[in-house]
Short mmCIF file of C-alpha atoms in Angstrom, two decimals:
data_model
loop_
_atom_site.label_atom_id
_atom_site.label_comp_id
_atom_site.label_asym_id
_atom_site.label_seq_id
_atom_site.Cartn_x
_atom_site.Cartn_y
_atom_site.Cartn_z
CA MET A 1 -5.37 11.34 10.86
CA SER A 2 -2.88 8.87 9.42
CA ALA A 3 -0.03 9.76 7.08
CA GLU A 4 2.50 7.70 5.12
CA ILE A 5 4.81 7.93 2.13
CA ALA A 6 3.26 6.19 -0.87
CA ASP A 7 5.73 5.24 -3.58
CA PRO A 8 4.85 4.76 -6.34
CA VAL A 9 1.29 5.92 -6.97
CA THR A 10 -0.49 5.40 -10.28
CA GLY A 11 -3.93 5.76 -11.78
CA TRP A 12 -6.02 2.76 -12.75
CA GLY A 13 -4.17 2.51 -16.06
CA ARG A 14 -0.92 1.95 -14.11
CA THR A 15 0.97 4.47 -16.22
CA ALA A 16 2.95 7.58 -15.25
CA PRO A 17 3.80 6.56 -11.64
CA THR A 18 4.61 9.31 -9.16
CA ALA A 19 7.42 9.33 -6.64
CA ALA A 20 7.33 9.86 -2.89
CA ALA A 21 3.84 11.29 -2.47
CA ARG A 22 2.67 11.86 1.10
CA LEU A 23 -0.62 10.03 1.60
CA VAL A 24 -2.82 11.62 4.28
CA ARG A 25 -6.11 10.02 5.39
CA PRO A 26 -8.31 12.43 7.37
CA ARG A 27 -11.25 11.06 9.34
CA SER A 28 -13.14 14.29 9.98
CA TYR A 29 -13.69 17.73 8.50
CA GLU A 30 -11.28 19.17 11.06
CA GLU A 31 -8.56 16.73 10.04
CA THR A 32 -9.20 17.52 6.37
CA VAL A 33 -8.75 21.25 7.06
CA ARG A 34 -5.48 20.47 8.83
CA ALA A 35 -4.35 18.25 5.93
CA VAL A 36 -4.92 21.10 3.47
CA ARG A 37 -3.04 23.58 5.65
CA ASP A 38 -0.12 21.16 5.97
CA CYS A 39 0.24 20.38 2.26
CA GLY A 40 3.59 22.11 1.92
CA THR A 41 5.27 23.62 -1.12
CA ARG A 42 4.27 20.81 -3.49
CA GLY A 43 0.60 21.22 -2.62
CA GLY A 44 -2.04 18.51 -2.43
CA ILE A 45 -4.89 16.93 -4.33
CA PRO A 46 -7.90 14.93 -3.07
CA ARG A 47 -7.97 11.24 -4.01
CA GLY A 48 -10.77 8.72 -3.77
CA LEU A 49 -10.63 5.05 -4.79
CA GLY A 50 -7.95 5.59 -7.43
CA ARG A 51 -10.10 4.89 -10.50
CA ALA A 52 -8.97 7.90 -12.54
CA TYR A 53 -7.02 6.19 -15.32
CA GLY A 54 -4.26 8.77 -15.67
CA ASP A 55 -2.51 11.23 -13.35
CA ALA A 56 -5.45 13.39 -12.19
CA ALA A 57 -5.22 12.08 -8.59
CA GLN A 58 -1.42 11.97 -8.35
CA ASN A 59 0.98 14.57 -6.95
CA ALA A 60 4.66 13.68 -7.16
CA GLY A 61 6.51 14.88 -4.07
CA GLY A 62 3.38 16.45 -2.59
CA SER A 63 0.32 15.38 -0.65
CA LEU A 64 -2.53 13.07 -1.61
CA ILE A 65 -5.60 13.62 0.58
CA ASP A 66 -7.29 10.22 0.75
CA MET A 67 -10.99 10.94 1.34
CA THR A 68 -12.24 7.37 1.69
CA ALA A 69 -12.60 7.54 5.49
CA LEU A 70 -15.26 10.24 5.11
CA ASP A 71 -17.91 7.83 3.89
CA ARG A 72 -21.08 8.39 5.91
CA VAL A 73 -24.49 8.33 4.26
CA VAL A 74 -25.95 11.22 6.22
CA ARG A 75 -29.58 11.33 5.10
CA VAL A 76 -31.87 9.64 2.60
CA ASP A 77 -35.17 11.33 1.79
CA ALA A 78 -37.09 8.39 0.38
CA GLU A 79 -40.09 10.56 -0.46
CA ALA A 80 -38.26 13.32 -2.30
CA GLY A 81 -35.67 10.97 -3.80
CA THR A 82 -32.51 12.68 -2.56
CA VAL A 83 -29.46 11.57 -0.60
CA ALA A 84 -26.87 13.51 1.40
CA CYS A 85 -23.53 11.81 1.98
CA GLU A 86 -19.87 12.49 2.60
CA ALA A 87 -17.59 12.70 -0.40
CA GLY A 88 -15.68 9.50 0.35
CA THR A 89 -18.83 7.38 0.04
CA SER A 90 -18.51 4.92 -2.82
CA LEU A 91 -21.19 4.41 -5.43
CA GLN A 92 -21.30 0.76 -4.37
CA ARG A 93 -22.11 1.76 -0.80
CA LEU A 94 -24.88 4.02 -2.06
CA MET A 95 -26.37 1.20 -4.12
CA GLU A 96 -26.39 -1.04 -1.06
CA VAL A 97 -28.31 1.61 0.87
CA LEU A 98 -30.57 3.02 -1.84
CA LEU A 99 -31.71 0.06 -3.93
CA PRO A 100 -33.68 -1.61 -1.11
CA LEU A 101 -35.54 1.72 -0.78
CA GLY A 102 -36.43 1.77 -4.48
CA TRP A 103 -33.88 4.37 -5.58
CA PHE A 104 -30.87 4.25 -7.90
CA LEU A 105 -28.09 6.62 -8.87
CA PRO A 106 -29.04 9.22 -11.49
CA VAL A 107 -25.81 8.52 -13.39
CA THR A 108 -23.22 5.79 -13.01
CA PRO A 109 -19.95 5.29 -14.91
CA GLY A 110 -18.60 1.87 -15.84
CA THR A 111 -17.48 1.16 -12.27
CA ARG A 112 -19.20 1.52 -8.92
CA GLN A 113 -15.78 1.76 -7.23
CA VAL A 114 -15.86 5.56 -7.43
CA THR A 115 -16.43 8.02 -4.60
CA VAL A 116 -19.08 10.72 -4.75
CA GLY A 117 -16.35 13.37 -4.58
CA GLY A 118 -14.61 11.74 -7.53
CA ALA A 119 -17.88 11.48 -9.45
CA ILE A 120 -18.40 15.24 -9.10
CA GLY A 121 -14.75 16.23 -9.57
CA SER A 122 -14.63 14.20 -12.80
CA ASP A 123 -18.29 14.92 -13.64
CA VAL A 124 -18.72 11.29 -14.62
CA HIS A 125 -21.14 10.20 -17.33
CA GLY A 126 -22.90 6.97 -18.23
CA GLY A 127 -24.88 5.32 -20.98
CA ASN A 128 -27.88 7.53 -20.20
CA HIS A 129 -26.26 10.87 -20.99
CA PRO A 130 -28.75 11.92 -23.70
CA ALA A 131 -31.58 11.54 -21.17
CA SER A 132 -29.89 12.45 -17.88
CA GLY A 133 -26.66 14.34 -18.51
CA SER A 134 -23.64 13.83 -16.29
CA PHE A 135 -23.49 13.38 -12.53
CA SER A 136 -23.19 17.04 -11.58
CA ARG A 137 -26.51 17.87 -13.25
CA HIS A 138 -28.24 16.08 -10.37
CA VAL A 139 -26.26 17.66 -7.52
CA LEU A 140 -28.32 20.06 -5.39
CA SER A 141 -25.46 21.33 -3.23
CA LEU A 142 -21.98 20.42 -2.09
CA ASP A 143 -19.64 21.38 0.74
CA LEU A 144 -16.26 22.52 -0.56
CA LEU A 145 -13.11 23.07 1.51
CA THR A 146 -11.07 25.79 -0.20
CA SER A 147 -7.39 26.59 0.17
CA ASP A 148 -7.99 29.24 2.86
CA GLY A 149 -9.50 26.64 5.18
CA ASP A 150 -13.09 27.79 4.70
CA ILE A 151 -15.91 25.33 4.06
CA ARG A 152 -18.38 26.74 1.56
CA THR A 153 -21.80 25.47 0.54
CA VAL A 154 -21.81 25.59 -3.24
CA VAL A 155 -24.95 25.34 -5.37
CA PRO A 156 -25.58 24.91 -9.11
CA GLY A 157 -25.64 28.03 -11.25
CA THR A 158 -22.66 29.64 -9.52
CA PRO A 159 -19.17 29.99 -11.00
CA LEU A 160 -17.62 27.98 -8.17
CA PHE A 161 -20.00 25.06 -8.78
CA GLU A 162 -19.36 25.12 -12.52
CA ALA A 163 -15.59 25.17 -11.93
CA THR A 164 -15.76 22.34 -9.38
CA ALA A 165 -17.97 20.02 -11.47
CA GLY A 166 -15.37 18.41 -13.70
CA GLY A 167 -12.62 20.53 -12.14
CA MET A 168 -10.50 17.48 -11.23
CA GLY A 169 -10.17 18.49 -7.57
CA LEU A 170 -8.35 21.73 -8.37
CA THR A 171 -10.86 24.12 -6.75
CA GLY A 172 -10.77 22.39 -3.36
CA VAL A 173 -11.76 19.29 -1.45
CA ILE A 174 -15.38 18.19 -1.79
CA LEU A 175 -16.48 17.11 1.69
CA ALA A 176 -20.14 16.21 1.13
CA ALA A 177 -22.93 16.49 -1.42
CA THR A 178 -26.69 16.23 -1.76
CA PHE A 179 -28.13 14.99 -5.04
CA ARG A 180 -31.27 13.62 -6.69
CA LEU A 181 -31.95 9.94 -7.31
CA HIS A 182 -33.80 7.86 -9.88
CA ARG A 183 -36.85 5.77 -8.87
CA VAL A 184 -36.75 2.04 -9.68
CA GLU A 185 -39.05 -0.91 -8.92
CA THR A 186 -36.46 -3.69 -9.13
CA SER A 187 -32.71 -4.20 -9.09
CA LEU A 188 -32.89 -5.74 -12.56
CA MET A 189 -32.48 -4.35 -16.05
CA SER A 190 -34.53 -5.20 -19.13
CA VAL A 191 -31.87 -5.50 -21.81
CA ASP A 192 -32.03 -5.59 -25.61
CA THR A 193 -28.96 -6.84 -27.47
CA GLU A 194 -28.28 -6.88 -31.21
CA ARG A 195 -25.42 -6.98 -33.65
CA ALA A 196 -24.48 -4.12 -35.94
CA SER A 197 -22.71 -5.16 -39.13
CA ASP A 198 -20.45 -2.11 -39.38
CA LEU A 199 -19.88 1.39 -38.00
CA ASP A 200 -22.55 3.07 -40.15
CA ASP A 201 -25.08 0.48 -39.00
CA LEU A 202 -24.15 1.02 -35.34
CA MET A 203 -24.40 4.81 -35.57
CA ALA A 204 -27.79 4.58 -37.25
CA ARG A 205 -29.09 2.27 -34.53
CA LEU A 206 -27.77 4.49 -31.73
CA THR A 207 -29.35 7.57 -33.29
CA ALA A 208 -32.68 5.79 -33.82
CA SER A 209 -32.70 4.61 -30.20
CA GLU A 210 -32.07 8.15 -28.99
CA CYS A 211 -34.91 9.52 -31.11
CA ARG A 212 -37.38 6.88 -29.89
CA HIS A 213 -36.46 7.32 -26.21
CA ARG A 214 -37.28 3.63 -25.70
CA HIS A 215 -34.09 2.93 -23.84
CA ARG A 216 -32.56 5.01 -21.06
CA TYR A 217 -29.12 3.42 -21.50
CA SER A 218 -27.33 2.59 -24.77
CA VAL A 219 -23.76 1.61 -25.60
CA GLY A 220 -22.07 -0.06 -28.54
CA TRP A 221 -19.05 -2.35 -28.17
CA LEU A 222 -16.80 -2.15 -31.25
CA ASP A 223 -14.40 -4.65 -32.72
CA LEU A 224 -11.56 -2.32 -33.68
CA LEU A 225 -9.59 -5.13 -35.30
CA ALA A 226 -12.27 -5.83 -37.91
CA SER A 227 -11.65 -4.15 -41.27
CA GLY A 228 -13.02 -3.96 -44.78
CA SER A 229 -16.79 -4.29 -45.01
CA SER A 230 -16.90 -5.24 -41.30
CA LEU A 231 -15.10 -2.10 -40.11
CA GLY A 232 -16.69 -1.00 -36.87
CA ARG A 233 -18.85 -4.08 -36.45
CA ALA A 234 -20.38 -3.98 -33.02
CA VAL A 235 -22.66 -5.36 -30.36
CA LEU A 236 -25.27 -2.83 -29.30
CA THR A 237 -26.68 -3.12 -25.79
CA ARG A 238 -29.64 -1.04 -24.65
CA GLY A 239 -31.45 -1.20 -21.37
CA GLU A 240 -34.09 0.18 -19.06
CA HIS A 241 -34.83 -0.48 -15.39
CA ALA A 242 -37.14 -3.48 -15.26
CA PRO A 243 -40.58 -2.80 -13.74
CA LEU A 244 -41.99 -5.20 -11.18
CA ALA A 245 -44.51 -6.37 -13.77
CA ALA A 246 -41.64 -7.77 -15.86
CA LEU A 247 -40.96 -10.43 -13.21
CA SER A 248 -43.01 -13.57 -13.58
CA ALA A 249 -44.98 -14.84 -10.63
CA ARG A 250 -42.58 -17.78 -10.33
CA SER A 251 -39.41 -15.70 -10.52
CA PRO A 252 -37.23 -15.99 -7.38
CA ALA A 253 -36.60 -12.24 -7.70
CA ARG A 254 -40.28 -11.63 -6.89
CA ARG A 255 -39.53 -12.28 -3.21
CA GLN A 256 -36.81 -9.61 -3.05
CA PRO A 257 -37.12 -7.51 -6.21
CA LEU A 258 -34.76 -4.80 -4.92
CA ALA A 259 -31.98 -7.07 -3.64
CA PHE A 260 -28.46 -6.01 -4.60
CA ARG A 261 -25.94 -8.88 -4.63
CA PRO A 262 -23.12 -8.18 -7.07
CA GLY A 263 -21.19 -11.25 -8.15
CA ARG A 264 -17.45 -11.59 -7.75
CA LEU A 265 -14.93 -13.66 -9.68
CA PRO A 266 -11.32 -14.49 -8.73
CA GLY A 267 -9.06 -11.47 -9.07
CA ALA A 268 -6.40 -11.08 -11.71
CA PRO A 269 -3.00 -12.36 -10.58
CA SER A 270 -0.38 -9.89 -9.40
CA TYR A 271 1.90 -10.86 -12.29
CA VAL A 272 0.67 -11.12 -15.87
CA PRO A 273 3.12 -11.62 -18.77
CA GLU A 274 3.61 -8.55 -20.92
CA GLY A 275 1.79 -8.73 -24.22
CA LEU A 276 -0.93 -11.11 -23.03
CA LEU A 277 -3.59 -8.83 -24.52
CA GLY A 278 -1.82 -8.37 -27.82
CA ARG A 279 -3.29 -8.28 -31.30
CA THR A 280 -3.69 -12.06 -31.69
CA THR A 281 -5.32 -12.66 -28.30
CA VAL A 282 -7.60 -9.64 -28.53
CA GLY A 283 -8.53 -10.52 -32.11
CA LEU A 284 -9.68 -13.98 -31.01
CA LEU A 285 -11.59 -12.61 -28.01
CA ASN A 286 -13.27 -9.94 -30.15
CA GLU A 287 -14.34 -12.55 -32.69
CA LEU A 288 -15.76 -14.73 -29.92
CA TRP A 289 -17.62 -11.85 -28.30
CA TYR A 290 -19.17 -10.72 -31.58
CA ARG A 291 -20.20 -14.23 -32.67
CA ARG A 292 -21.67 -15.13 -29.28
CA ALA A 293 -23.85 -12.02 -29.22
CA PRO A 294 -27.40 -12.65 -30.43
CA ARG A 295 -28.42 -11.13 -33.73
CA ARG A 296 -31.37 -9.72 -31.82
CA ARG A 297 -32.64 -10.40 -28.31
CA THR A 298 -35.13 -8.31 -26.36
CA GLY A 299 -36.23 -8.11 -22.75
CA GLU A 300 -33.47 -10.18 -21.15
CA LEU A 301 -33.39 -9.58 -17.39
CA GLN A 302 -29.93 -8.83 -16.00
CA PRO A 303 -28.79 -7.74 -12.52
CA ILE A 304 -27.87 -4.08 -12.28
CA SER A 305 -24.28 -5.02 -11.42
CA ALA A 306 -23.90 -7.16 -14.57
CA PHE A 307 -25.39 -4.52 -16.85
CA PHE A 308 -23.53 -1.46 -15.57
CA HIS A 309 -20.34 -2.79 -13.98
CA PRO A 310 -19.31 -6.18 -15.37
CA LEU A 311 -15.59 -5.56 -14.83
CA ASP A 312 -16.11 -4.82 -11.13
CA GLY A 313 -16.71 -8.53 -10.73
CA VAL A 314 -13.02 -9.14 -11.55
CA PRO A 315 -10.86 -7.55 -8.84
CA HIS A 316 -7.72 -5.85 -10.15
CA TRP A 317 -8.68 -6.45 -13.77
CA ASN A 318 -6.25 -3.69 -14.78
CA ARG A 319 -3.40 -6.11 -14.08
CA LEU A 320 -4.35 -8.08 -17.18
CA TYR A 321 -2.44 -5.53 -19.28
CA GLY A 322 0.84 -6.35 -17.54
CA ARG A 323 3.11 -4.13 -15.50
CA GLY A 324 3.32 -1.55 -18.25
CA GLY A 325 -0.39 -0.86 -17.91
CA PHE A 326 -2.66 0.60 -20.54
CA VAL A 327 -3.92 3.90 -21.88
CA ARG A 328 -7.64 4.58 -21.70
CA TYR A 329 -8.18 6.95 -24.62
CA GLN A 330 -11.57 8.63 -24.74
CA PHE A 331 -12.67 11.49 -26.95
CA VAL A 332 -15.87 13.18 -28.07
CA VAL A 333 -16.74 14.95 -31.32
CA GLY A 334 -19.89 16.94 -31.82
CA ASP A 335 -22.99 16.29 -33.84
CA GLY A 336 -22.26 17.04 -37.48
CA GLN A 337 -18.73 15.61 -37.12
CA GLU A 338 -19.64 12.04 -37.98
CA ASP A 339 -17.14 12.03 -40.86
CA ALA A 340 -14.38 12.96 -38.42
CA LEU A 341 -15.41 10.12 -36.11
CA ILE A 342 -15.32 7.63 -38.98
CA ARG A 343 -11.88 8.89 -40.11
CA ILE A 344 -10.50 8.49 -36.59
CA VAL A 345 -11.93 4.98 -36.27
CA ARG A 346 -10.38 4.05 -39.63
CA ARG A 347 -6.99 5.31 -38.41
CA ILE A 348 -7.28 3.24 -35.22
CA VAL A 349 -8.22 0.14 -37.22
CA ARG A 350 -5.35 0.62 -39.66
CA ARG A 351 -2.98 0.97 -36.72
CA GLY A 352 -4.13 -2.40 -35.38
CA CYS A 353 -4.62 -1.24 -31.79
CA PRO A 354 -5.59 -4.36 -29.80
CA SER A 355 -8.45 -2.87 -27.78
CA LEU A 356 -10.59 -5.38 -25.93
CA LEU A 357 -12.86 -2.68 -24.55
CA ALA A 358 -13.89 -0.13 -27.20
CA LEU A 359 -17.22 1.58 -26.53
CA LEU A 360 -19.20 4.08 -28.60
CA LYS A 361 -21.95 6.14 -26.97
CA ARG A 362 -24.11 9.14 -27.68
CA PHE A 363 -23.91 12.31 -25.61
CA GLY A 364 -26.75 14.76 -25.17
CA ALA A 365 -26.45 18.47 -24.42
CA GLY A 366 -23.25 19.49 -22.67
CA ASP A 367 -23.16 19.98 -18.93
CA PRO A 368 -22.43 23.26 -17.09
CA GLY A 369 -18.98 22.35 -15.76
CA TRP A 370 -16.29 24.49 -17.35
CA LEU A 371 -13.99 21.47 -17.72
CA SER A 372 -16.77 18.89 -18.00
CA PHE A 373 -16.04 16.40 -20.76
CA PRO A 374 -19.42 15.65 -22.42
CA MET A 375 -20.76 17.65 -25.36
CA ALA A 376 -23.61 16.77 -27.71
CA GLY A 377 -22.25 14.19 -30.11
CA TRP A 378 -20.32 10.92 -30.17
CA THR A 379 -17.83 9.57 -27.67
CA LEU A 380 -15.47 6.65 -28.22
CA SER A 381 -13.31 5.10 -25.51
CA LEU A 382 -10.73 2.35 -25.96
CA ASP A 383 -8.03 0.63 -23.93
CA ILE A 384 -4.60 0.25 -25.53
CA PRO A 385 -1.72 -1.62 -23.87
CA THR A 386 1.40 0.49 -23.44
CA GLY A 387 4.54 -0.69 -25.16
CA ARG A 388 3.02 -0.56 -28.64
CA THR A 389 5.67 0.85 -30.96
CA GLY A 390 4.95 4.49 -31.79
CA LEU A 391 1.87 4.64 -29.56
CA GLY A 392 2.66 8.10 -28.15
CA PRO A 393 3.06 9.87 -31.51
CA PHE A 394 0.01 8.05 -32.87
CA LEU A 395 -2.18 9.27 -29.99
CA ASP A 396 -0.77 12.77 -30.45
CA GLU A 397 -2.02 12.65 -34.03
CA LEU A 398 -5.45 11.50 -32.86
CA ASP A 399 -5.52 14.41 -30.39
CA GLU A 400 -4.93 16.81 -33.27
CA ASP A 401 -7.71 15.19 -35.32
CA VAL A 402 -10.09 15.46 -32.36
CA ALA A 403 -9.20 19.10 -31.70
CA ALA A 404 -9.55 19.99 -35.40
CA ALA A 405 -13.08 18.53 -35.31
CA GLY A 406 -13.97 20.71 -32.31
CA GLY A 407 -13.83 17.76 -29.92
CA ARG A 408 -11.98 17.01 -26.71
CA VAL A 409 -10.35 14.21 -24.75
CA CYS A 410 -11.48 13.16 -21.30
CA LEU A 411 -9.22 14.55 -18.55
CA ALA A 412 -10.22 11.86 -16.04
CA LYS A 413 -8.80 9.24 -18.43
CA ASP A 414 -5.80 11.19 -19.71
CA SER A 415 -2.12 10.80 -18.85
CA ARG A 416 -0.37 12.21 -21.94
CA LEU A 417 -2.22 15.08 -23.68
CA ARG A 418 -0.02 17.98 -24.79
CA PRO A 419 -0.92 21.29 -23.08
CA GLU A 420 -1.09 23.34 -26.29
CA LEU A 421 -4.24 21.48 -27.37
CA LEU A 422 -6.13 21.93 -24.11
CA ALA A 423 -7.54 25.41 -24.78
CA ALA A 424 -8.89 24.34 -28.17
CA MET A 425 -10.67 21.42 -26.55
CA TYR A 426 -11.98 23.26 -23.49
CA PRO A 427 -13.01 26.80 -24.51
CA ARG A 428 -13.75 27.89 -20.91
CA LEU A 429 -10.24 27.01 -19.74
CA ASP A 430 -9.23 30.65 -19.24
CA GLU A 431 -12.24 31.25 -16.98
CA PHE A 432 -11.27 28.22 -14.95
CA ARG A 433 -7.69 29.40 -14.63
CA ALA A 434 -8.78 32.88 -13.56
CA LEU A 435 -11.17 31.60 -10.91
CA ARG A 436 -8.59 29.15 -9.62
CA ALA A 437 -5.95 31.89 -9.38
CA GLU A 438 -8.34 34.05 -7.36
CA LEU A 439 -9.57 31.20 -5.17
CA ASP A 440 -6.19 29.54 -4.58
CA PRO A 441 -3.45 32.16 -5.11
CA ARG A 442 -0.80 30.04 -3.35
CA GLY A 443 -1.48 27.03 -5.57
CA VAL A 444 -2.36 24.70 -2.71
CA PHE A 445 -4.36 22.32 -4.90
CA VAL A 446 -2.17 20.80 -7.58
CA SER A 447 -1.76 17.46 -9.32
CA ASP A 448 0.52 15.83 -11.85
CA LEU A 449 -2.22 16.46 -14.42
CA SER A 450 -2.49 20.17 -13.60
CA ARG A 451 1.29 20.62 -13.83
CA ARG A 452 1.52 18.70 -17.09
CA LEU A 453 -1.29 20.67 -18.74
CA SER A 454 -0.63 24.03 -17.01
CA ILE A 455 -4.23 24.24 -15.86
#
C-alpha cells in the first residue's frame, strides 16, 4: 500500500482545492481495511478517477483512499448478462471487456473515466434514464467496507443499499459489485439529430420521444446565449444501439461489429489563458454548432465512444476553462414544474452565462437511493467558468428557485450549495444522517462536501 501527501487536490471542475490530504492507494481488501483503520482524526473518503466536479472526493487534512488499484473484472456471465468486478474498475475497462461479448453498460454518464464504485456512490445517470433509471437500479449486490472494519454484502431493498447508492462514499468503501448488463449487437449507435427552434419546441420533442419509446437515449444541447424568439434553441440528439442488420454488407464494421476503438485527440495544454471560453468565444462556438447541425437527419451510424463520451477524446479538457476552473451546475425539477424550468433558463440567459456545454434531459421515476439525484422531470446541466462577477450569489438565487419548485441540485457536481437548502431538496436526508450516525459513530468517513453541507 502506497501513501503520499497530495497538495492540492481538486475535483474535475478544478475549484475548491484541498490542502495536505494524505493519498493512500490500497492494492487489496486487507490493505483497504488497514487504510480505513488508519484514517486518523480527519477521517477518510474513497476516491476513484477524480471525475466528481466538486468536493465530494476531497478531504482537506485527512485521507483519500484511492481505489483505482482494485480494478479486476472478476466474472462475466455472458448468458445471464451480468458482471462482477472490483470497485476501482473503470467504465472504459468494462467496455473493452464487455462489448466484444455483445454486452454494454446499463447506464453510462457523459464520461467513461469513472470507476464502478464512483458510479454507485454518485448513482450516475445517463440519457436513458426514463427507460433504465440510474446505475444503482441495475446493481444486484455490492461488498461494502464499513468503519468498523467489517465487509458486508449489501443488496437492493435494504436501508444500507439505499443509503450507499448516491451516498457519496459516506457509508463506507465499496469494494466490489455485481450488476446487470444491456445486450447489444454492434458497437455502433443509430443516431437521429434535429434542430429545435426554441425551448418550448425542444421540450415538446423530448416529451414526444419519451412517449413513443423509439429512442433509448435522448439529450438536447442548448444555446444559452440565444435570446428573444430563439431562447433555448437547441440540437436534439436521440439514439439507439444499432442492430447488425443496420450495417451494409460492404461496411468495414461488418467484419468486427463489436470492436471498441475510441478515438483520441491531442490533450488540452497545461496552461490556457483565463477567459478563453468567455461570452464572445462561446457565442461564436454555439452559433457554429447550431448552424452545422442538420435540420433533421436519421439513422446516422456513430461509434459508441463518439455518441456517449465525445469529450473523453480530448484529454484534460477541463483545462480549457483556465486555472480558475469551472462550475458544473446541474439541477432537476419535477414534472408539472415546466414553468419553473423556463423561468430558470430565462434567468440564465439574461445573466449571459457563457456555457459551451448546456444539456437538457428527461428523467423517469426516481431511484431508491436516499440521496440519489434523479426524480421524474427535467434536468439541466451547464458549465460556467469561475471568475464571472457575482457568479456565487447568482447561483445561490438559482438554488432557491430550484428548491422552491421542489427540485434539487446534483451533489456529485456541487462545490458551493448552502447547507440550509439541502433538506428541502433531499427529503430523506434525516434518514441518511441517522443511519450514518449509527453505522459510523466515530465519523470515519468524511469529505469536504459532507463537512460543508453537514450531511
